[in-house]
Amino acid sequence: MDRTSKTLQTYLLAAPQTLVLLLFLVLPIAMIFIVSFWQFTGFSMEPGFTLDNYTAIFSSDVALRTFINTFKYVVLVWSLTLVIGYLVAYFLAFYVEDKRLQILLFLICTVPFWTSNIIRMISWIPLLGREGLVNSLLLNAGLIQQPLEWLLYSDFAVVLGMVHLYNFFMIAPIFNSLMRIDRNLITAAEDMGASGLQIFKEVILPLSAPGIAIGSIFVVTLVMGEFVTVRLMGGGQSASIGKLIQTQIGSIQYPLAAANAVILLLVTMILVLAILRVVDIRKEL
């Protein structure tokens, strides 16, 4: 087979994947970008080119506060999932020696994914509600005099729900990175007199950084576009860009929703690129 035939065969093999990518990713994003410049008359959309949608977003205090609130969710959820995910992954990788038990415990981490997101969110209501289990226990124990209102339909509930939903996306890549670490490196560090903290800082943490980066990308991108959890757990008291876009779509403000979606996509891409600049994840791929 000559060089031209090999090149043609390579392009043919890549053609189906490229076509799917163009049809289901590039084309929809391009359409959203185009619609973001259309004009909304209050009753219908008019194709054209206008910057009014972007001007309205950047000049709106509501949009600015919503973006800030979304960033707050990203930081809180990322921080909590990183701490919880790393501790769980570290325990599974270094403290559970039986491979079968290790696999079993890892599969237990996937239990929340055995049902839908909505059902998982609704399950928190009888637990955190005004007359829920937590408030009942605290009242019966005499620790509080009246039910805690902030347990449900608050930013606390939104963050708790997101951590519950997305914690596994941090556990899995970190666990994979920790399992790839050559244990001989740890043994060599111990032979050289390194303490446990030094081994963690100089060996384990740097080698698990790609897993942290991949998990961070998963969590950040998921939280940035989240709206179901904000609606169910926030009870209308919390806001995010995803929820704002959903509301605008519901009121047929498609150009404004598209403009918000474009800005959200750009901000998310900047965050992902920032993570990739800090950590090289090619070792994990």
PDB file of C-alpha atoms in Angstrom:
ATOM      1  CA  MET A   1       0.000   0.000   0.000  1.00  0.00           C
ATOM      2  CA  ASP A   2       1.497   3.336  -1.070  1.00  0.00           C
ATOM      3  CA  ARG A   3       1.655   6.484   1.044  1.00  0.00           C
ATOM      4  CA  THR A   4      -1.362   8.107  -0.649  1.00  0.00           C
ATOM      5  CA  SER A   5      -3.559   5.082   0.058  1.00  0.00           C
ATOM      6  CA  LYS A   6      -2.511   5.039   3.716  1.00  0.00           C
ATOM      7  CA  THR A   7      -3.303   8.738   4.042  1.00  0.00           C
ATOM      8  CA  LEU A   8      -6.711   8.245   2.411  1.00  0.00           C
ATOM      9  CA  GLN A   9      -7.467   5.293   4.682  1.00  0.00           C
ATOM     10  CA  THR A  10      -6.597   7.390   7.729  1.00  0.00           C
ATOM     11  CA  TYR A  11      -8.979  10.165   6.662  1.00  0.00           C
ATOM     12  CA  LEU A  12     -11.754   7.660   5.974  1.00  0.00           C
ATOM     13  CA  LEU A  13     -11.354   6.119   9.421  1.00  0.00           C
ATOM     14  CA  ALA A  14     -11.540   9.559  11.024  1.00  0.00           C
ATOM     15  CA  ALA A  15     -14.452  10.742   8.888  1.00  0.00           C
ATOM     16  CA  PRO A  16     -17.356   9.207  10.954  1.00  0.00           C
ATOM     17  CA  GLN A  17     -16.060  10.666  14.230  1.00  0.00           C
ATOM     18  CA  THR A  18     -15.430  14.024  12.588  1.00  0.00           C
ATOM     19  CA  LEU A  19     -18.931  14.062  11.118  1.00  0.00           C
ATOM     20  CA  VAL A  20     -20.524  13.267  14.483  1.00  0.00           C
ATOM     21  CA  LEU A  21     -18.414  15.970  16.142  1.00  0.00           C
ATOM     22  CA  LEU A  22     -19.436  18.547  13.553  1.00  0.00           C
ATOM     23  CA  LEU A  23     -23.146  17.677  13.618  1.00  0.00           C
ATOM     24  CA  PHE A  24     -23.674  17.315  17.355  1.00  0.00           C
ATOM     25  CA  LEU A  25     -21.104  19.724  18.850  1.00  0.00           C
ATOM     26  CA  VAL A  26     -19.713  22.296  16.449  1.00  0.00           C
ATOM     27  CA  LEU A  27     -22.957  23.001  14.565  1.00  0.00           C
ATOM     28  CA  PRO A  28     -25.154  23.482  17.688  1.00  0.00           C
ATOM     29  CA  ILE A  29     -22.559  25.797  19.256  1.00  0.00           C
ATOM     30  CA  ALA A  30     -22.320  27.752  16.001  1.00  0.00           C
ATOM     31  CA  MET A  31     -26.123  28.111  15.892  1.00  0.00           C
ATOM     32  CA  ILE A  32     -26.209  29.340  19.498  1.00  0.00           C
ATOM     33  CA  PHE A  33     -23.489  31.866  18.661  1.00  0.00           C
ATOM     34  CA  ILE A  34     -25.437  33.123  15.634  1.00  0.00           C
ATOM     35  CA  VAL A  35     -28.752  33.377  17.531  1.00  0.00           C
ATOM     36  CA  SER A  36     -27.026  35.370  20.292  1.00  0.00           C
ATOM     37  CA  PHE A  37     -26.791  38.293  17.834  1.00  0.00           C
ATOM     38  CA  TRP A  38     -30.464  38.172  16.832  1.00  0.00           C
ATOM     39  CA  GLN A  39     -32.990  40.660  18.138  1.00  0.00           C
ATOM     40  CA  PHE A  40     -35.914  39.795  20.391  1.00  0.00           C
ATOM     41  CA  THR A  41     -38.949  42.026  19.848  1.00  0.00           C
ATOM     42  CA  GLY A  42     -40.881  40.819  22.880  1.00  0.00           C
ATOM     43  CA  PHE A  43     -42.970  38.396  20.848  1.00  0.00           C
ATOM     44  CA  SER A  44     -40.574  36.893  18.306  1.00  0.00           C
ATOM     45  CA  MET A  45     -36.977  36.739  17.129  1.00  0.00           C
ATOM     46  CA  GLU A  46     -35.695  38.698  14.172  1.00  0.00           C
ATOM     47  CA  PRO A  47     -32.570  37.394  12.390  1.00  0.00           C
ATOM     48  CA  GLY A  48     -29.892  40.025  12.078  1.00  0.00           C
ATOM     49  CA  PHE A  49     -26.854  41.348  13.862  1.00  0.00           C
ATOM     50  CA  THR A  50     -27.090  43.314  17.077  1.00  0.00           C
ATOM     51  CA  LEU A  51     -24.969  43.580  20.217  1.00  0.00           C
ATOM     52  CA  ASP A  52     -27.971  44.510  22.352  1.00  0.00           C
ATOM     53  CA  ASN A  53     -28.066  41.095  24.025  1.00  0.00           C
ATOM     54  CA  TYR A  54     -24.437  41.279  25.151  1.00  0.00           C
ATOM     55  CA  THR A  55     -24.837  44.930  26.137  1.00  0.00           C
ATOM     56  CA  ALA A  56     -27.841  44.026  28.271  1.00  0.00           C
ATOM     57  CA  ILE A  57     -25.882  41.281  30.034  1.00  0.00           C
ATOM     58  CA  PHE A  58     -22.767  43.322  30.802  1.00  0.00           C
ATOM     59  CA  SER A  59     -24.818  46.304  31.957  1.00  0.00           C
ATOM     60  CA  SER A  60     -27.133  44.276  34.178  1.00  0.00           C
ATOM     61  CA  ASP A  61     -26.465  44.032  37.908  1.00  0.00           C
ATOM     62  CA  VAL A  62     -28.642  40.932  38.052  1.00  0.00           C
ATOM     63  CA  ALA A  63     -26.507  39.120  35.464  1.00  0.00           C
ATOM     64  CA  LEU A  64     -23.311  40.173  37.235  1.00  0.00           C
ATOM     65  CA  ARG A  65     -24.559  38.950  40.628  1.00  0.00           C
ATOM     66  CA  THR A  66     -25.723  35.710  39.014  1.00  0.00           C
ATOM     67  CA  PHE A  67     -22.276  35.081  37.522  1.00  0.00           C
ATOM     68  CA  ILE A  68     -20.662  35.843  40.883  1.00  0.00           C
ATOM     69  CA  ASN A  69     -23.072  33.448  42.606  1.00  0.00           C
ATOM     70  CA  THR A  70     -22.229  30.768  40.040  1.00  0.00           C
ATOM     71  CA  PHE A  71     -18.499  31.254  40.675  1.00  0.00           C
ATOM     72  CA  LYS A  72     -19.215  30.936  44.395  1.00  0.00           C
ATOM     73  CA  TYR A  73     -20.856  27.575  43.790  1.00  0.00           C
ATOM     74  CA  VAL A  74     -17.926  26.476  41.629  1.00  0.00           C
ATOM     75  CA  VAL A  75     -15.338  27.362  44.276  1.00  0.00           C
ATOM     76  CA  LEU A  76     -17.268  25.792  47.171  1.00  0.00           C
ATOM     77  CA  VAL A  77     -18.232  22.605  45.346  1.00  0.00           C
ATOM     78  CA  TRP A  78     -14.760  22.190  43.852  1.00  0.00           C
ATOM     79  CA  SER A  79     -13.080  22.672  47.235  1.00  0.00           C
ATOM     80  CA  LEU A  80     -15.382  20.245  49.056  1.00  0.00           C
ATOM     81  CA  THR A  81     -15.275  17.577  46.347  1.00  0.00           C
ATOM     82  CA  LEU A  82     -11.479  17.858  46.182  1.00  0.00           C
ATOM     83  CA  VAL A  83     -11.066  17.312  49.924  1.00  0.00           C
ATOM     84  CA  ILE A  84     -13.647  14.529  50.172  1.00  0.00           C
ATOM     85  CA  GLY A  85     -12.636  12.925  46.884  1.00  0.00           C
ATOM     86  CA  TYR A  86      -8.934  12.921  47.692  1.00  0.00           C
ATOM     87  CA  LEU A  87      -9.469  11.450  51.153  1.00  0.00           C
ATOM     88  CA  VAL A  88     -11.707   8.684  49.798  1.00  0.00           C
ATOM     89  CA  ALA A  89      -9.386   7.912  46.878  1.00  0.00           C
ATOM     90  CA  TYR A  90      -6.312   7.951  49.137  1.00  0.00           C
ATOM     91  CA  PHE A  91      -7.955   5.555  51.568  1.00  0.00           C
ATOM     92  CA  LEU A  92      -8.954   3.164  48.779  1.00  0.00           C
ATOM     93  CA  ALA A  93      -5.536   3.283  47.116  1.00  0.00           C
ATOM     94  CA  PHE A  94      -3.239   2.990  50.126  1.00  0.00           C
ATOM     95  CA  TYR A  95      -5.216   1.546  53.020  1.00  0.00           C
ATOM     96  CA  VAL A  96      -7.368  -1.118  51.344  1.00  0.00           C
ATOM     97  CA  GLU A  97      -5.015  -3.906  50.342  1.00  0.00           C
ATOM     98  CA  ASP A  98      -7.606  -6.512  49.325  1.00  0.00           C
ATOM     99  CA  LYS A  99      -8.309  -5.867  45.634  1.00  0.00           C
ATOM    100  CA  ARG A 100     -11.828  -7.311  45.810  1.00  0.00           C
ATOM    101  CA  LEU A 101     -12.715  -5.113  48.768  1.00  0.00           C
ATOM    102  CA  GLN A 102     -11.111  -2.170  46.998  1.00  0.00           C
ATOM    103  CA  ILE A 103     -13.285  -2.706  43.926  1.00  0.00           C
ATOM    104  CA  LEU A 104     -16.376  -3.212  46.098  1.00  0.00           C
ATOM    105  CA  LEU A 105     -15.826   0.034  48.000  1.00  0.00           C
ATOM    106  CA  PHE A 106     -15.146   1.888  44.751  1.00  0.00           C
ATOM    107  CA  LEU A 107     -18.421   0.584  43.319  1.00  0.00           C
ATOM    108  CA  ILE A 108     -20.237   1.727  46.456  1.00  0.00           C
ATOM    109  CA  CYS A 109     -19.129   5.261  45.549  1.00  0.00           C
ATOM    110  CA  THR A 110     -21.205   4.909  42.371  1.00  0.00           C
ATOM    111  CA  VAL A 111     -24.430   4.098  44.258  1.00  0.00           C
ATOM    112  CA  PRO A 112     -25.831   7.665  43.886  1.00  0.00           C
ATOM    113  CA  PHE A 113     -25.663   7.210  40.096  1.00  0.00           C
ATOM    114  CA  TRP A 114     -28.053   4.276  40.213  1.00  0.00           C
ATOM    115  CA  THR A 115     -30.975   6.683  40.124  1.00  0.00           C
ATOM    116  CA  SER A 116     -31.774  10.010  38.482  1.00  0.00           C
ATOM    117  CA  ASN A 117     -30.504  13.397  39.628  1.00  0.00           C
ATOM    118  CA  ILE A 118     -34.008  14.625  40.440  1.00  0.00           C
ATOM    119  CA  ILE A 119     -34.756  11.689  42.729  1.00  0.00           C
ATOM    120  CA  ARG A 120     -31.429  12.196  44.486  1.00  0.00           C
ATOM    121  CA  MET A 121     -32.273  15.851  45.066  1.00  0.00           C
ATOM    122  CA  ILE A 122     -35.806  15.131  46.271  1.00  0.00           C
ATOM    123  CA  SER A 123     -34.412  12.609  48.764  1.00  0.00           C
ATOM    124  CA  TRP A 124     -32.797  15.496  50.674  1.00  0.00           C
ATOM    125  CA  ILE A 125     -36.142  17.230  51.327  1.00  0.00           C
ATOM    126  CA  PRO A 126     -37.440  14.892  54.075  1.00  0.00           C
ATOM    127  CA  LEU A 127     -33.977  14.988  55.613  1.00  0.00           C
ATOM    128  CA  LEU A 128     -33.308  18.738  55.608  1.00  0.00           C
ATOM    129  CA  GLY A 129     -36.842  20.171  55.570  1.00  0.00           C
ATOM    130  CA  ARG A 130     -38.348  22.274  58.352  1.00  0.00           C
ATOM    131  CA  GLU A 131     -39.955  19.149  59.823  1.00  0.00           C
ATOM    132  CA  GLY A 132     -37.279  16.844  58.476  1.00  0.00           C
ATOM    133  CA  LEU A 133     -35.112  14.307  60.256  1.00  0.00           C
ATOM    134  CA  VAL A 134     -32.205  16.659  61.018  1.00  0.00           C
ATOM    135  CA  ASN A 135     -34.377  19.374  62.556  1.00  0.00           C
ATOM    136  CA  SER A 136     -36.373  16.779  64.498  1.00  0.00           C
ATOM    137  CA  LEU A 137     -33.219  15.263  65.983  1.00  0.00           C
ATOM    138  CA  LEU A 138     -31.803  18.671  66.926  1.00  0.00           C
ATOM    139  CA  LEU A 139     -35.104  19.774  68.496  1.00  0.00           C
ATOM    140  CA  ASN A 140     -35.482  16.558  70.466  1.00  0.00           C
ATOM    141  CA  ALA A 141     -31.892  16.823  71.671  1.00  0.00           C
ATOM    142  CA  GLY A 142     -32.535  20.366  72.870  1.00  0.00           C
ATOM    143  CA  LEU A 143     -29.741  21.791  70.730  1.00  0.00           C
ATOM    144  CA  ILE A 144     -32.053  24.247  68.962  1.00  0.00           C
ATOM    145  CA  GLN A 145     -35.297  25.947  69.974  1.00  0.00           C
ATOM    146  CA  GLN A 146     -36.812  26.221  66.493  1.00  0.00           C
ATOM    147  CA  PRO A 147     -36.199  24.510  63.150  1.00  0.00           C
ATOM    148  CA  LEU A 148     -33.231  25.666  61.101  1.00  0.00           C
ATOM    149  CA  GLU A 149     -34.511  27.373  57.974  1.00  0.00           C
ATOM    150  CA  TRP A 150     -31.185  27.433  56.105  1.00  0.00           C
ATOM    151  CA  LEU A 151     -30.850  23.663  55.830  1.00  0.00           C
ATOM    152  CA  LEU A 152     -33.142  23.569  52.801  1.00  0.00           C
ATOM    153  CA  TYR A 153     -33.917  26.013  49.993  1.00  0.00           C
ATOM    154  CA  SER A 154     -30.678  27.898  50.495  1.00  0.00           C
ATOM    155  CA  ASP A 155     -27.157  28.158  49.102  1.00  0.00           C
ATOM    156  CA  PHE A 156     -26.118  25.575  51.693  1.00  0.00           C
ATOM    157  CA  ALA A 157     -28.606  23.080  50.272  1.00  0.00           C
ATOM    158  CA  VAL A 158     -27.526  23.848  46.692  1.00  0.00           C
ATOM    159  CA  VAL A 159     -23.841  23.261  47.484  1.00  0.00           C
ATOM    160  CA  LEU A 160     -24.667  20.108  49.456  1.00  0.00           C
ATOM    161  CA  GLY A 161     -26.704  18.759  46.552  1.00  0.00           C
ATOM    162  CA  MET A 162     -23.961  19.466  44.025  1.00  0.00           C
ATOM    163  CA  VAL A 163     -21.294  17.844  46.196  1.00  0.00           C
ATOM    164  CA  HIS A 164     -23.549  14.814  46.511  1.00  0.00           C
ATOM    165  CA  LEU A 165     -24.009  14.683  42.735  1.00  0.00           C
ATOM    166  CA  TYR A 166     -20.483  15.338  41.528  1.00  0.00           C
ATOM    167  CA  ASN A 167     -18.188  13.977  44.216  1.00  0.00           C
ATOM    168  CA  PHE A 168     -17.581  10.766  42.287  1.00  0.00           C
ATOM    169  CA  PHE A 169     -16.256  12.752  39.320  1.00  0.00           C
ATOM    170  CA  MET A 170     -13.410  13.802  41.591  1.00  0.00           C
ATOM    171  CA  ILE A 171     -12.908  10.431  43.283  1.00  0.00           C
ATOM    172  CA  ALA A 172     -12.515   8.369  40.101  1.00  0.00           C
ATOM    173  CA  PRO A 173      -9.648  10.256  38.364  1.00  0.00           C
ATOM    174  CA  ILE A 174      -7.744  10.817  41.621  1.00  0.00           C
ATOM    175  CA  PHE A 175      -8.081   7.137  42.511  1.00  0.00           C
ATOM    176  CA  ASN A 176      -6.797   6.222  39.052  1.00  0.00           C
ATOM    177  CA  SER A 177      -3.754   8.487  39.500  1.00  0.00           C
ATOM    178  CA  LEU A 178      -2.987   7.128  42.952  1.00  0.00           C
ATOM    179  CA  MET A 179      -3.195   3.527  41.733  1.00  0.00           C
ATOM    180  CA  ARG A 180      -0.669   4.314  38.976  1.00  0.00           C
ATOM    181  CA  ILE A 181       1.972   5.503  41.431  1.00  0.00           C
ATOM    182  CA  ASP A 182       4.882   3.083  41.613  1.00  0.00           C
ATOM    183  CA  ARG A 183       5.013   1.913  45.228  1.00  0.00           C
ATOM    184  CA  ASN A 184       8.765   1.494  44.885  1.00  0.00           C
ATOM    185  CA  LEU A 185       9.066   5.288  44.835  1.00  0.00           C
ATOM    186  CA  ILE A 186       7.379   5.479  48.230  1.00  0.00           C
ATOM    187  CA  THR A 187       9.591   2.686  49.571  1.00  0.00           C
ATOM    188  CA  ALA A 188      12.702   4.464  48.294  1.00  0.00           C
ATOM    189  CA  ALA A 189      11.607   7.701  49.947  1.00  0.00           C
ATOM    190  CA  GLU A 190      11.054   5.870  53.236  1.00  0.00           C
ATOM    191  CA  ASP A 191      14.521   4.270  52.971  1.00  0.00           C
ATOM    192  CA  MET A 192      16.015   7.738  52.550  1.00  0.00           C
ATOM    193  CA  GLY A 193      14.404   8.825  55.806  1.00  0.00           C
ATOM    194  CA  ALA A 194      11.542  10.901  54.444  1.00  0.00           C
ATOM    195  CA  SER A 195       8.625  11.435  56.780  1.00  0.00           C
ATOM    196  CA  GLY A 196       5.048  10.617  55.858  1.00  0.00           C
ATOM    197  CA  LEU A 197       4.288  14.275  55.208  1.00  0.00           C
ATOM    198  CA  GLN A 198       7.380  14.661  53.021  1.00  0.00           C
ATOM    199  CA  ILE A 199       6.457  11.571  51.012  1.00  0.00           C
ATOM    200  CA  PHE A 200       2.982  12.971  50.446  1.00  0.00           C
ATOM    201  CA  LYS A 201       4.241  16.424  49.433  1.00  0.00           C
ATOM    202  CA  GLU A 202       7.160  15.333  47.262  1.00  0.00           C
ATOM    203  CA  VAL A 203       5.932  12.038  45.764  1.00  0.00           C
ATOM    204  CA  ILE A 204       2.230  11.307  46.081  1.00  0.00           C
ATOM    205  CA  LEU A 205       0.728  14.773  45.576  1.00  0.00           C
ATOM    206  CA  PRO A 206       2.750  15.683  42.437  1.00  0.00           C
ATOM    207  CA  LEU A 207       2.056  12.297  40.838  1.00  0.00           C
ATOM    208  CA  SER A 208      -1.664  12.554  41.598  1.00  0.00           C
ATOM    209  CA  ALA A 209      -1.909  16.108  40.223  1.00  0.00           C
ATOM    210  CA  PRO A 210      -3.160  14.953  36.767  1.00  0.00           C
ATOM    211  CA  GLY A 211      -6.045  13.136  38.447  1.00  0.00           C
ATOM    212  CA  ILE A 212      -6.866  16.248  40.461  1.00  0.00           C
ATOM    213  CA  ALA A 213      -6.842  18.306  37.266  1.00  0.00           C
ATOM    214  CA  ILE A 214      -9.158  15.910  35.411  1.00  0.00           C
ATOM    215  CA  GLY A 215     -11.545  15.772  38.361  1.00  0.00           C
ATOM    216  CA  SER A 216     -11.465  19.556  38.624  1.00  0.00           C
ATOM    217  CA  ILE A 217     -12.367  19.905  34.938  1.00  0.00           C
ATOM    218  CA  PHE A 218     -15.325  17.559  35.403  1.00  0.00           C
ATOM    219  CA  VAL A 219     -16.614  19.342  38.500  1.00  0.00           C
ATOM    220  CA  VAL A 220     -16.075  22.887  37.220  1.00  0.00           C
ATOM    221  CA  THR A 221     -17.800  22.279  33.884  1.00  0.00           C
ATOM    222  CA  LEU A 222     -20.738  20.471  35.512  1.00  0.00           C
ATOM    223  CA  VAL A 223     -21.301  23.109  38.190  1.00  0.00           C
ATOM    224  CA  MET A 224     -21.008  26.013  35.740  1.00  0.00           C
ATOM    225  CA  GLY A 225     -23.985  24.741  33.746  1.00  0.00           C
ATOM    226  CA  GLU A 226     -26.031  23.395  36.666  1.00  0.00           C
ATOM    227  CA  PHE A 227     -29.661  24.469  36.948  1.00  0.00           C
ATOM    228  CA  VAL A 228     -31.693  21.460  38.153  1.00  0.00           C
ATOM    229  CA  THR A 229     -30.044  21.338  41.566  1.00  0.00           C
ATOM    230  CA  VAL A 230     -30.285  25.119  41.917  1.00  0.00           C
ATOM    231  CA  ARG A 231     -34.022  24.979  41.186  1.00  0.00           C
ATOM    232  CA  LEU A 232     -34.854  22.021  43.438  1.00  0.00           C
ATOM    233  CA  MET A 233     -32.515  22.669  46.364  1.00  0.00           C
ATOM    234  CA  GLY A 234     -32.603  26.466  46.150  1.00  0.00           C
ATOM    235  CA  GLY A 235     -36.379  26.677  46.109  1.00  0.00           C
ATOM    236  CA  GLY A 236     -36.263  29.878  44.077  1.00  0.00           C
ATOM    237  CA  GLN A 237     -33.972  31.513  46.630  1.00  0.00           C
ATOM    238  CA  SER A 238     -30.734  30.819  44.739  1.00  0.00           C
ATOM    239  CA  ALA A 239     -29.567  31.693  41.252  1.00  0.00           C
ATOM    240  CA  SER A 240     -27.006  30.495  38.723  1.00  0.00           C
ATOM    241  CA  ILE A 241     -26.275  31.208  35.092  1.00  0.00           C
ATOM    242  CA  GLY A 242     -27.720  27.840  34.089  1.00  0.00           C
ATOM    243  CA  LYS A 243     -30.959  28.641  35.926  1.00  0.00           C
ATOM    244  CA  LEU A 244     -31.032  32.110  34.360  1.00  0.00           C
ATOM    245  CA  ILE A 245     -30.662  30.629  30.878  1.00  0.00           C
ATOM    246  CA  GLN A 246     -33.443  28.129  31.608  1.00  0.00           C
ATOM    247  CA  THR A 247     -35.728  30.956  32.748  1.00  0.00           C
ATOM    248  CA  GLN A 248     -34.965  33.000  29.632  1.00  0.00           C
ATOM    249  CA  ILE A 249     -35.683  30.012  27.393  1.00  0.00           C
ATOM    250  CA  GLY A 250     -38.973  29.488  29.229  1.00  0.00           C
ATOM    251  CA  SER A 251     -39.953  33.073  28.481  1.00  0.00           C
ATOM    252  CA  ILE A 252     -38.908  32.647  24.802  1.00  0.00           C
ATOM    253  CA  GLN A 253     -35.978  35.084  25.118  1.00  0.00           C
ATOM    254  CA  TYR A 254     -33.794  32.842  22.966  1.00  0.00           C
ATOM    255  CA  PRO A 255     -31.284  35.492  21.766  1.00  0.00           C
ATOM    256  CA  LEU A 256     -30.582  36.672  25.318  1.00  0.00           C
ATOM    257  CA  ALA A 257     -30.345  33.063  26.532  1.00  0.00           C
ATOM    258  CA  ALA A 258     -27.963  32.278  23.666  1.00  0.00           C
ATOM    259  CA  ALA A 259     -25.770  35.271  24.576  1.00  0.00           C
ATOM    260  CA  ASN A 260     -25.598  34.090  28.180  1.00  0.00           C
ATOM    261  CA  ALA A 261     -24.764  30.586  26.956  1.00  0.00           C
ATOM    262  CA  VAL A 262     -21.910  31.918  24.794  1.00  0.00           C
ATOM    263  CA  ILE A 263     -20.463  33.886  27.712  1.00  0.00           C
ATOM    264  CA  LEU A 264     -20.852  30.858  30.001  1.00  0.00           C
ATOM    265  CA  LEU A 265     -19.073  28.663  27.446  1.00  0.00           C
ATOM    266  CA  LEU A 266     -16.186  31.134  27.100  1.00  0.00           C
ATOM    267  CA  VAL A 267     -15.772  31.494  30.865  1.00  0.00           C
ATOM    268  CA  THR A 268     -15.846  27.711  31.307  1.00  0.00           C
ATOM    269  CA  MET A 269     -13.241  27.263  28.572  1.00  0.00           C
ATOM    270  CA  ILE A 270     -11.000  29.846  30.250  1.00  0.00           C
ATOM    271  CA  LEU A 271     -11.249  27.966  33.546  1.00  0.00           C
ATOM    272  CA  VAL A 272     -10.477  24.643  31.857  1.00  0.00           C
ATOM    273  CA  LEU A 273      -7.507  26.113  29.978  1.00  0.00           C
ATOM    274  CA  ALA A 274      -6.214  27.600  33.237  1.00  0.00           C
ATOM    275  CA  ILE A 275      -6.310  24.138  34.822  1.00  0.00           C
ATOM    276  CA  LEU A 276      -4.545  22.620  31.821  1.00  0.00           C
ATOM    277  CA  ARG A 277      -1.820  25.286  32.008  1.00  0.00           C
ATOM    278  CA  VAL A 278      -1.112  24.374  35.623  1.00  0.00           C
ATOM    279  CA  VAL A 279      -1.161  20.570  35.271  1.00  0.00           C
ATOM    280  CA  ASP A 280      -0.218  18.333  32.340  1.00  0.00           C
ATOM    281  CA  ILE A 281      -2.920  15.662  32.125  1.00  0.00           C
ATOM    282  CA  ARG A 282      -1.528  13.839  29.102  1.00  0.00           C
ATOM    283  CA  LYS A 283      -0.085  11.147  31.369  1.00  0.00           C
ATOM    284  CA  GLU A 284      -3.611  10.140  32.360  1.00  0.00           C
ATOM    285  CA  LEU A 285      -5.062  10.048  28.841  1.00  0.00           C
TER     286      LEU A 285
END
